[in-house]
JSON list of C-alpha atoms in Angstrom, two decimals:
[
{"chain": "A", "resi": 191, "resn": "UNK", "atom": "CA", "xyz": [3.50, 15.58, 6.01]},
{"chain": "A", "resi": 192, "resn": "UNK", "atom": "CA", "xyz": [2.63, 12.47, 7.96]},
{"chain": "A", "resi": 193, "resn": "UNK", "atom": "CA", "xyz": [4.31, 9.14, 7.46]},
{"chain": "A", "resi": 194, "resn": "UNK", "atom": "CA", "xyz": [2.04, 6.54, 5.91]},
{"chain": "A", "resi": 195, "resn": "UNK", "atom": "CA", "xyz": [2.38, 2.95, 7.04]},
{"chain": "A", "resi": 196, "resn": "UNK", "atom": "CA", "xyz": [1.49, 0.07, 4.79]},
{"chain": "A", "resi": 197, "resn": "UNK", "atom": "CA", "xyz": [-1.63, -1.74, 6.01]},
{"chain": "A", "resi": 198, "resn": "UNK", "atom": "CA", "xyz": [-0.78, -4.64, 8.29]},
{"chain": "A", "resi": 199, "resn": "UNK", "atom": "CA", "xyz": [2.85, -3.59, 8.72]},
{"chain": "A", "resi": 200, "resn": "UNK", "atom": "CA", "xyz": [3.69, -2.41, 12.24]},
{"chain": "A", "resi": 201, "resn": "UNK", "atom": "CA", "xyz": [6.09, 0.53, 12.61]},
{"chain": "A", "resi": 202, "resn": "UNK", "atom": "CA", "xyz": [9.71, -0.62, 12.80]},
{"chain": "A", "resi": 203, "resn": "UNK", "atom": "CA", "xyz": [11.73, 0.65, 15.77]},
{"chain": "A", "resi": 204, "resn": "UNK", "atom": "CA", "xyz": [15.13, -0.18, 14.27]},
{"chain": "A", "resi": 205, "resn": "UNK", "atom": "CA", "xyz": [16.80, 2.25, 11.85]},
{"chain": "A", "resi": 206, "resn": "UNK", "atom": "CA", "xyz": [17.62, -0.30, 9.15]},
{"chain": "A", "resi": 207, "resn": "UNK", "atom": "CA", "xyz": [14.10, -1.73, 9.31]},
{"chain": "A", "resi": 208, "resn": "UNK", "atom": "CA", "xyz": [12.51, 1.54, 8.24]},
{"chain": "A", "resi": 209, "resn": "UNK", "atom": "CA", "xyz": [15.00, 2.01, 5.45]},
{"chain": "A", "resi": 210, "resn": "UNK", "atom": "CA", "xyz": [14.55, -1.55, 4.21]},
{"chain": "A", "resi": 211, "resn": "UNK", "atom": "CA", "xyz": [10.77, -1.19, 4.25]},
{"chain": "A", "resi": 212, "resn": "UNK", "atom": "CA", "xyz": [11.05, 1.89, 2.05]},
{"chain": "A", "resi": 213, "resn": "UNK", "atom": "CA", "xyz": [13.67, 0.51, -0.33]},
{"chain": "A", "resi": 214, "resn": "UNK", "atom": "CA", "xyz": [12.13, -2.95, -0.77]},
{"chain": "A", "resi": 215, "resn": "UNK", "atom": "CA", "xyz": [8.76, -1.71, -1.92]},
{"chain": "A", "resi": 216, "resn": "UNK", "atom": "CA", "xyz": [8.07, -2.82, -5.50]},
{"chain": "A", "resi": 217, "resn": "UNK", "atom": "CA", "xyz": [9.79, -0.61, -8.09]},
{"chain": "A", "resi": 218, "resn": "UNK", "atom": "CA", "xyz": [11.52, 1.67, -5.56]},
{"chain": "A", "resi": 219, "resn": "UNK", "atom": "CA", "xyz": [15.10, 0.51, -6.14]},
{"chain": "A", "resi": 220, "resn": "UNK", "atom": "CA", "xyz": [14.49, 0.41, -9.89]},
{"chain": "A", "resi": 221, "resn": "UNK", "atom": "CA", "xyz": [13.39, 4.05, -9.82]},
{"chain": "A", "resi": 222, "resn": "UNK", "atom": "CA", "xyz": [16.34, 5.08, -7.69]},
{"chain": "A", "resi": 223, "resn": "UNK", "atom": "CA", "xyz": [18.75, 3.16, -9.92]},
{"chain": "A", "resi": 224, "resn": "UNK", "atom": "CA", "xyz": [17.38, 4.84, -13.06]},
{"chain": "A", "resi": 225, "resn": "UNK", "atom": "CA", "xyz": [17.68, 8.32, -11.56]},
{"chain": "A", "resi": 226, "resn": "UNK", "atom": "CA", "xyz": [21.16, 7.74, -10.17]},
{"chain": "A", "resi": 227, "resn": "UNK", "atom": "CA", "xyz": [22.43, 6.03, -13.31]},
{"chain": "A", "resi": 228, "resn": "UNK", "atom": "CA", "xyz": [20.81, 8.25, -15.97]},
{"chain": "A", "resi": 229, "resn": "UNK", "atom": "CA", "xyz": [20.57, 11.54, -14.09]},
{"chain": "A", "resi": 230, "resn": "UNK", "atom": "CA", "xyz": [17.56, 13.82, -13.61]},
{"chain": "A", "resi": 231, "resn": "UNK", "atom": "CA", "xyz": [14.63, 13.11, -15.90]},
{"chain": "A", "resi": 232, "resn": "UNK", "atom": "CA", "xyz": [11.04, 13.94, -16.49]},
{"chain": "A", "resi": 233, "resn": "UNK", "atom": "CA", "xyz": [8.16, 11.65, -15.53]},
{"chain": "A", "resi": 234, "resn": "UNK", "atom": "CA", "xyz": [7.55, 10.16, -18.99]},
{"chain": "A", "resi": 235, "resn": "UNK", "atom": "CA", "xyz": [11.21, 9.43, -19.60]},
{"chain": "A", "resi": 236, "resn": "UNK", "atom": "CA", "xyz": [11.53, 7.86, -16.15]},
{"chain": "A", "resi": 237, "resn": "UNK", "atom": "CA", "xyz": [8.47, 5.69, -16.82]},
{"chain": "A", "resi": 238, "resn": "UNK", "atom": "CA", "xyz": [10.10, 4.40, -20.02]},
{"chain": "A", "resi": 239, "resn": "UNK", "atom": "CA", "xyz": [13.28, 3.56, -18.06]},
{"chain": "A", "resi": 240, "resn": "UNK", "atom": "CA", "xyz": [11.28, 1.58, -15.51]},
{"chain": "A", "resi": 241, "resn": "UNK", "atom": "CA", "xyz": [9.52, -0.80, -17.88]},
{"chain": "A", "resi": 242, "resn": "UNK", "atom": "CA", "xyz": [6.26, -2.27, -16.63]},
{"chain": "A", "resi": 243, "resn": "UNK", "atom": "CA", "xyz": [5.46, 0.29, -13.93]},
{"chain": "A", "resi": 244, "resn": "UNK", "atom": "CA", "xyz": [2.08, 2.00, -14.05]},
{"chain": "A", "resi": 245, "resn": "UNK", "atom": "CA", "xyz": [1.76, 5.78, -13.91]},
{"chain": "A", "resi": 246, "resn": "UNK", "atom": "CA", "xyz": [-0.15, 5.49, -10.63]},
{"chain": "A", "resi": 247, "resn": "UNK", "atom": "CA", "xyz": [2.53, 3.41, -8.92]},
{"chain": "A", "resi": 248, "resn": "UNK", "atom": "CA", "xyz": [5.33, 5.59, -10.28]},
{"chain": "A", "resi": 249, "resn": "UNK", "atom": "CA", "xyz": [3.56, 8.68, -8.95]},
{"chain": "A", "resi": 250, "resn": "UNK", "atom": "CA", "xyz": [3.11, 7.06, -5.51]},
{"chain": "A", "resi": 251, "resn": "UNK", "atom": "CA", "xyz": [6.75, 5.97, -5.30]},
{"chain": "A", "resi": 252, "resn": "UNK", "atom": "CA", "xyz": [8.04, 9.36, -6.43]},
{"chain": "A", "resi": 253, "resn": "UNK", "atom": "CA", "xyz": [5.93, 11.14, -3.81]},
{"chain": "A", "resi": 254, "resn": "UNK", "atom": "CA", "xyz": [7.19, 8.82, -1.07]},
{"chain": "A", "resi": 255, "resn": "UNK", "atom": "CA", "xyz": [10.82, 9.14, -2.17]},
{"chain": "A", "resi": 256, "resn": "UNK", "atom": "CA", "xyz": [10.47, 12.93, -2.31]},
{"chain": "A", "resi": 257, "resn": "UNK", "atom": "CA", "xyz": [8.91, 12.97, 1.16]},
{"chain": "A", "resi": 258, "resn": "UNK", "atom": "CA", "xyz": [11.84, 10.91, 2.51]},
{"chain": "A", "resi": 259, "resn": "UNK", "atom": "CA", "xyz": [14.29, 13.25, 0.70]},
{"chain": "A", "resi": 260, "resn": "UNK", "atom": "CA", "xyz": [15.81, 10.56, -1.53]},
{"chain": "A", "resi": 261, "resn": "UNK", "atom": "CA", "xyz": [14.82, 12.50, -4.64]},
{"chain": "A", "resi": 262, "resn": "UNK", "atom": "CA", "xyz": [13.97, 16.07, -5.54]},
{"chain": "A", "resi": 263, "resn": "UNK", "atom": "CA", "xyz": [11.12, 17.33, -7.69]},
{"chain": "A", "resi": 264, "resn": "UNK", "atom": "CA", "xyz": [11.80, 20.44, -9.76]},
{"chain": "A", "resi": 265, "resn": "UNK", "atom": "CA", "xyz": [8.65, 22.13, -11.11]},
{"chain": "A", "resi": 266, "resn": "UNK", "atom": "CA", "xyz": [8.75, 24.70, -13.90]},
{"chain": "A", "resi": 267, "resn": "UNK", "atom": "CA", "xyz": [5.46, 26.55, -14.49]},
{"chain": "A", "resi": 268, "resn": "UNK", "atom": "CA", "xyz": [5.55, 26.31, -18.27]},
{"chain": "A", "resi": 269, "resn": "UNK", "atom": "CA", "xyz": [2.72, 25.24, -20.55]},
{"chain": "A", "resi": 270, "resn": "UNK", "atom": "CA", "xyz": [2.58, 22.28, -20.16]},
{"chain": "A", "resi": 271, "resn": "UNK", "atom": "CA", "xyz": [4.32, 22.23, -16.77]},
{"chain": "A", "resi": 272, "resn": "UNK", "atom": "CA", "xyz": [7.78, 20.64, -16.76]},
{"chain": "A", "resi": 273, "resn": "UNK", "atom": "CA", "xyz": [8.57, 18.46, -13.76]},
{"chain": "A", "resi": 274, "resn": "UNK", "atom": "CA", "xyz": [12.00, 16.90, -13.38]},
{"chain": "A", "resi": 275, "resn": "UNK", "atom": "CA", "xyz": [13.05, 14.31, -10.80]},
{"chain": "A", "resi": 276, "resn": "UNK", "atom": "CA", "xyz": [16.59, 13.61, -9.61]},
{"chain": "A", "resi": 277, "resn": "UNK", "atom": "CA", "xyz": [18.51, 12.24, -6.66]},
{"chain": "A", "resi": 278, "resn": "UNK", "atom": "CA", "xyz": [19.45, 14.24, -3.57]},
{"chain": "A", "resi": 279, "resn": "UNK", "atom": "CA", "xyz": [22.66, 14.20, -1.55]},
{"chain": "A", "resi": 280, "resn": "UNK", "atom": "CA", "xyz": [20.99, 11.68, 0.77]},
{"chain": "A", "resi": 281, "resn": "UNK", "atom": "CA", "xyz": [20.53, 9.33, -2.16]},
{"chain": "A", "resi": 282, "resn": "UNK", "atom": "CA", "xyz": [24.15, 9.75, -3.19]},
{"chain": "A", "resi": 283, "resn": "UNK", "atom": "CA", "xyz": [25.08, 7.79, -0.06]},
{"chain": "A", "resi": 284, "resn": "UNK", "atom": "CA", "xyz": [22.91, 4.86, -1.22]},
{"chain": "A", "resi": 285, "resn": "UNK", "atom": "CA", "xyz": [24.19, 5.22, -4.77]},
{"chain": "A", "resi": 286, "resn": "UNK", "atom": "CA", "xyz": [27.47, 3.64, -3.60]},
{"chain": "A", "resi": 287, "resn": "UNK", "atom": "CA", "xyz": [25.58, 0.57, -2.42]},
{"chain": "A", "resi": 288, "resn": "UNK", "atom": "CA", "xyz": [23.68, 0.36, -5.71]},
{"chain": "A", "resi": 289, "resn": "UNK", "atom": "CA", "xyz": [26.96, 0.50, -7.61]},
{"chain": "A", "resi": 290, "resn": "UNK", "atom": "CA", "xyz": [28.24, -2.42, -5.53]},
{"chain": "A", "resi": 291, "resn": "UNK", "atom": "CA", "xyz": [25.06, -4.39, -6.31]},
{"chain": "A", "resi": 292, "resn": "UNK", "atom": "CA", "xyz": [25.50, -3.64, -10.01]},
{"chain": "A", "resi": 293, "resn": "UNK", "atom": "CA", "xyz": [29.08, -4.93, -9.84]},
{"chain": "A", "resi": 294, "resn": "UNK", "atom": "CA", "xyz": [27.90, -8.12, -8.19]},
{"chain": "A", "resi": 295, "resn": "UNK", "atom": "CA", "xyz": [25.11, -8.58, -10.75]},
{"chain": "A", "resi": 296, "resn": "UNK", "atom": "CA", "xyz": [27.59, -8.13, -13.62]},
{"chain": "A", "resi": 297, "resn": "UNK", "atom": "CA", "xyz": [29.99, -10.62, -11.99]},
{"chain": "A", "resi": 298, "resn": "UNK", "atom": "CA", "xyz": [27.25, -13.23, -11.62]},
{"chain": "A", "resi": 299, "resn": "UNK", "atom": "CA", "xyz": [26.08, -12.56, -15.18]},
{"chain": "A", "resi": 300, "resn": "UNK", "atom": "CA", "xyz": [29.64, -13.16, -16.38]},
{"chain": "A", "resi": 301, "resn": "UNK", "atom": "CA", "xyz": [29.62, -16.48, -14.55]},
{"chain": "A", "resi": 302, "resn": "UNK", "atom": "CA", "xyz": [26.52, -17.51, -16.49]},
{"chain": "A", "resi": 303, "resn": "UNK", "atom": "CA", "xyz": [24.09, -16.94, -13.64]},
{"chain": "A", "resi": 304, "resn": "UNK", "atom": "CA", "xyz": [21.33, -14.42, -14.27]},
{"chain": "A", "resi": 305, "resn": "UNK", "atom": "CA", "xyz": [19.81, -12.72, -11.26]},
{"chain": "A", "resi": 306, "resn": "UNK", "atom": "CA", "xyz": [16.03, -12.99, -11.01]},
{"chain": "A", "resi": 307, "resn": "UNK", "atom": "CA", "xyz": [15.58, -15.51, -13.83]},
{"chain": "A", "resi": 308, "resn": "UNK", "atom": "CA", "xyz": [14.14, -18.15, -11.52]},
{"chain": "A", "resi": 309, "resn": "UNK", "atom": "CA", "xyz": [16.53, -20.71, -13.01]},
{"chain": "A", "resi": 310, "resn": "UNK", "atom": "CA", "xyz": [18.72, -21.21, -9.94]},
{"chain": "A", "resi": 311, "resn": "UNK", "atom": "CA", "xyz": [17.44, -23.28, -7.05]},
{"chain": "A", "resi": 312, "resn": "UNK", "atom": "CA", "xyz": [17.46, -21.83, -3.51]},
{"chain": "A", "resi": 313, "resn": "UNK", "atom": "CA", "xyz": [20.44, -24.00, -2.51]},
{"chain": "A", "resi": 314, "resn": "UNK", "atom": "CA", "xyz": [22.48, -22.43, -5.32]},
{"chain": "A", "resi": 315, "resn": "UNK", "atom": "CA", "xyz": [23.11, -25.71, -7.17]},
{"chain": "A", "resi": 316, "resn": "UNK", "atom": "CA", "xyz": [22.69, -24.33, -10.70]},
{"chain": "A", "resi": 317, "resn": "UNK", "atom": "CA", "xyz": [19.70, -24.42, -13.01]},
{"chain": "A", "resi": 318, "resn": "UNK", "atom": "CA", "xyz": [16.58, -26.00, -11.60]},
{"chain": "A", "resi": 319, "resn": "UNK", "atom": "CA", "xyz": [14.33, -28.25, -13.62]},
{"chain": "A", "resi": 320, "resn": "UNK", "atom": "CA", "xyz": [11.87, -26.34, -15.72]},
{"chain": "A", "resi": 321, "resn": "UNK", "atom": "CA", "xyz": [8.20, -27.25, -15.54]}
]
């Protein structure tokens, strides 16, 4: 399979750059977190765990993650076919980093700061004025 580049994004020569490009795509970390935290699951169950993602985007991300060997795809030729997705040994290395991020998110949540709420200003001075 050939590697697909996002339009307008030049190839990155540094190792971390390529990994960051893959992992920072919308929904990618959420998918990986769900699979590492909940274990292998079928497409529909995974879609319910990643609230708000479309079937098309989930399919694209799963294909890319499978191509990069972060996840596996197990196909059973039943009627209807059963396809299960799960993490690979390669992903288990990143799973440690995700666990650290979860710990940090829980710590901040315990301090009354919610990640991603848009309530904290960029300088970190607490809640910003709401419009």
